[in-house]
Amino acid sequence: MPVTGIESILCRDVFHFEPVLFHNNPVVVDGGDFAEFFTRGPLLSNVWGGEYLALAVSLTKQLEDLRNCAIDPLFIFSAETERRGKQLEFQLIGARKRLICLQHLKKLEVNGHIYQLLPVLVNSLLVDLLDANGVSHLCSPFGVHRSCASLANNMGCALLASAHEYLLLCADLPNRKYTGFDYIPIQYIKFTPICLQDCGRPRATATEHGRASYTTSPLLTSPTFALPVHKFLPEFTSLRKVAPAYRPAMFLLLGSDAMPRIRLPKSLQILLHKEAGSDYKTRRWNTIISWLSQFAPGSVQPIDQIIACYPPDEKQHWLRSFIECLLDYVPDPIIGRRLSSFLLEAPRSNQPDTRDQALLDSSCSDNKNDQLLDDSMDGKTFISKVFQGYGTTKLRRPDFTSSWPANLVRTFHQSQFASYLFVPLYCPGGVVLPTVVENPSISASVWDAALPLRALFYRLLSGLEHQLGYPEKLLGLKPGATEYARHGTSIVRYSIPVDPFFLDSKTDSTDELLATVLKLPRLDGGTNLGSLLSLSLSLCLWHRWHISNDETTPSSPEESPLLLAVVVCAVANSINCSDTFDVELVKHYGSILGFAENVLSATDGKTANVTQSAKHVLPVTFRLDYVHEYNSIQIIYTCFKSVVVLLDQLVPTERRSKYFRFSPPWEVFPSGRLVHWLAACIANQEPPMRLHCASGFWLPRLIRVHHQTATAATLLQRGTSLFTLFMNKTRAIVEQLLPAAPLGYVKQNVPTFELDAFKPIEMEDGVVVMDDNSVDSLEYVEPFSSPVLRATSTSPQMSPQPPSHPNCEDTSRTASVSQQQRKAHAKHLGHGNISLQELGTHSNRKPPGNLWKGGRRQTGYADRLRQRLLSKQNESK
C-alpha cells in the first residue's frame, strides 16, 4: 500500500538509520522492488521496449557483488492477488496518469512517469538470471509485503526492499511476541563493495539494544568484501511514542491507497490546521502520534472517536474496510512458517485446513487466540482483539494454490508464470494490466493481440478448480474475467467470458491442445530452430492478429520491417550468446545501433528537413509505433510461455510439449533500441529488398567475430542458415494459420475516479483544506550512485538537525527526549557497531544454527538456505 509522504517523515533524520558494512549474512529480497530499482537507468532506457541484455549484464554484476560479500539473497515474488479497500481505484488513477506520459512520447517528449513504464519482461529476466546464478527465489501466493516481512522475521535475517510498508512492518511488537527484522532500504545502498583486509569469521557480540553485532575473528586471512548499507531503526523514530498495539493502524490513519481519507475527530482537525510551516502529511502524522499516545494499549476509544465522525449509514462499511486493510499491517507468523515449508519442499496436502494445522507448532501461543478471532464478531470487538495481540488465522485469505497438484505448485513457486494472469481469477475486481510504452494514436492496446492466450489460461485454471472441487476460490470471476487496459486515450474494462476447460489426462497433450484451441498447424517436428520456434510462433500469432484487426492488409513476414528486425537480432544473439554474455557484447550492439541511427538520419528524406525542437528529448526519427508492436510481441511471447508451462503441468509427462522451449529474455529480445533502428532502416528499403537487407547486410554485422578466420566464416554461415530456416518456418506457419475463434468479450468505459479523493485533505466546517506539498514529487535515484543517506549528510532531507516544527506535544519535553535519544544512539553506534568510516565490526542479527561452520564458501545458495531453514525448524521445536 503506497503511503504518500511517510518516507519524508521517517527517513529524513540521519539518526533514524545505522550505517553498517553488510556481509556474511542471509537476506530476504523483495524481488519486485529489486527489479524496479535496477531498471530505472538513464532517462530514456525504458522507451525502447527493454534493454534486456544490458540489464542482464548489470544485474549479474550486482549478484556477483553480493556473492563476493558472502551475502546469501533469497528473492521473494508474488502473484499480487491480495487487494484492499480502494486500491483498485488508485491503480486506475495511476494508469490514467501514465497515459499522459504516452502522449508526451508521441510528441518526442518525456515526463516523470516514464520510470513507471517498466519493460514487459523485467521480472521474467530477473527470475531466469537468478536460476542461471543458482540464487534461491520463491513466488508467494500471499501479498508480497507480508510475505517478505514474515519470512525475514521467521528466518531472523535482514530484508532488502524499498516499499514504504516495511518501515512499519520491521518494528517489533512485544504484545504479539513479534521481534521484527532489520530493514535495509535498497535506495540507500551503495552497490560498490568495500574490501575489508584482515577480516575473518564473524563472531556474535551483544549490543546495548539486544541485537546481535558481528566482529571479526582471525581464523580466516583472505580479504572480505562488504556492502555499505543503512539499517532503519524504528525504535529511534516517532513510532516509539505509540503503544505497539496501535502501530498496525498508523499508516492507515495517515492515509494510504487502500484508505486514503480517514476522518479524524474535529478537535484533531483544529489542532492539525493550526500548525503551520510543515507539509500536511507531517502535521497529520504528528497530530496522530500525540493523540494515540494518550490511550492505554488495547483501548478502542480511538476507533470510537473516528467512527463518530461518520454518518450512521457509513459506519459499518468503514469498519469492514478498516478491518480488511488493517490485516496487511498485522504480522503473520503462519505465513513465514508456510513459506519456509515451501522452500524446504515439505510434503503438501490437498486439504488446506489440514496443512494449516500441520504448520502450526504445538507451542504456538497464537493457537488459542486464533480461535477467538473470526468474521462473526462485530467490528469494534474484532479491532479490540487485534489491538490486544490476538492472531488472525480465521480471517487470513486462503492460499489459492492449496488444492493444486504438487508439480503445478512447484512451478508456481519457481515464478514460471506471468504474475498478472492470476489476478483476474483469484482477486475480486480484476487486474489493471501494467502500462507499457505504446502508441496512444493506435486504438488497440498492446495487450489485445495476446488476449486469446490469456483467455485460454483463464479457462484452463478455471477448469482445474472445478475438477478439484474448489470453484469458490475463483473470487475474480463474476462470472467472467475482468481486465483494465488502454483503449485509445482512455482506460477501458474488458469483460472476458471464461468457460471452464476440462482436460482429459488420458488423451490430451500440450501440442495437440494448442493446435486445436489456437487454430495452429500441426508441427512435423522436422525443424532445428530449438527455442527459437517459440518466437516464430509468437510472431505468427502477432501477424494473424493484425490480419484480423487492421483495416489494411499487413505486410508479409518477408516484408515486415519490425518482424525482420526482431528475427535478425534474435538469430545473431543466439549465436553470440551461445556460451555467455558480457559487457563487450552490449558495446558491440551499441556500435551497430549507433551506425543504424546515423544511416537513417542521413538517408531518411522525410525527416531530413525536420527541426529538432528544444522540447524534443527523443530524436525526430523515433518511431513509437515500432515500440508499440515490439512490446505486443513480447506480451504474446510471455503469455504463450505461461500457457505452455501450465499445460505441461496438467498433462502426463510423456504428453508434454515436444517443440516449445523458451529462452531467457536477454537471448530472444536483447535490445529494443537495436530492433527499433534496424526496423527503421529496413523500412527504408523497397519491400522486395527488405529480406535481403536483413540477412545480407545487418546479420553479418550483428554476429560478433574478432578476426577474419575460418571460425568467423563458420559463424556467419551458421547465422545465415538459421535465419533462412527461421523465415521459411514462419512463412509456412503463417500460410497454414486459420482465423482465430472470436472471444465475445465486451469493452466498457471505466468511471472516472477523481485524484482529489486520494489527496490527504480534511473537511472542517464545509471548507476543503488542501496542500500541494502533500503529494510526493517524483524523484529519480541513480542505481549506481552514492547513497542519498550518509552519516555526515548535510542535505535538508537527511539533516541530523531536529525538525523545525515540533510534534503536537510539550516543546520542552520533546526536546529533552530527542536529546536523550541521540545520546543513547551515539553510544549505541560506538558500542560494537560500525560507521562508514570505521571498519571494525559488522552489525546484524545473529543467523540461526551452524551457518558459520567451516567450508561455508564451498556450499551453494540452495544448500545454505536449506540448512538455515532446517536449523530454524529445529530451534522452534
PDB file of C-alpha atoms in Angstrom, residues 263-270 305-306 309:
ATOM      1  CA  ARG A 263     -11.709  11.231   9.014  1.00  0.00           C
ATOM      2  CA  LEU A 264     -10.296  12.481  12.280  1.00  0.00           C
ATOM      3  CA  PRO A 265     -12.201  13.936  15.236  1.00  0.00           C
ATOM      4  CA  LYS A 266     -12.899  17.627  14.832  1.00  0.00           C
ATOM      5  CA  SER A 267     -10.681  18.531  17.784  1.00  0.00           C
ATOM      6  CA  LEU A 268      -7.743  16.915  15.989  1.00  0.00           C
ATOM      7  CA  GLN A 269      -8.575  18.700  12.747  1.00  0.00           C
ATOM      8  CA  ILE A 270      -8.475  22.047  14.517  1.00  0.00           C
ATOM      9  CA  GLN A 305     -13.908   8.624  18.162  1.00  0.00           C
ATOM     10  CA  ILE A 306     -13.200   8.035  14.461  1.00  0.00           C
ATOM     11  CA  CYS A 309     -17.091  11.184  12.546  1.00  0.00           C
TER      12      CYS A 309
END
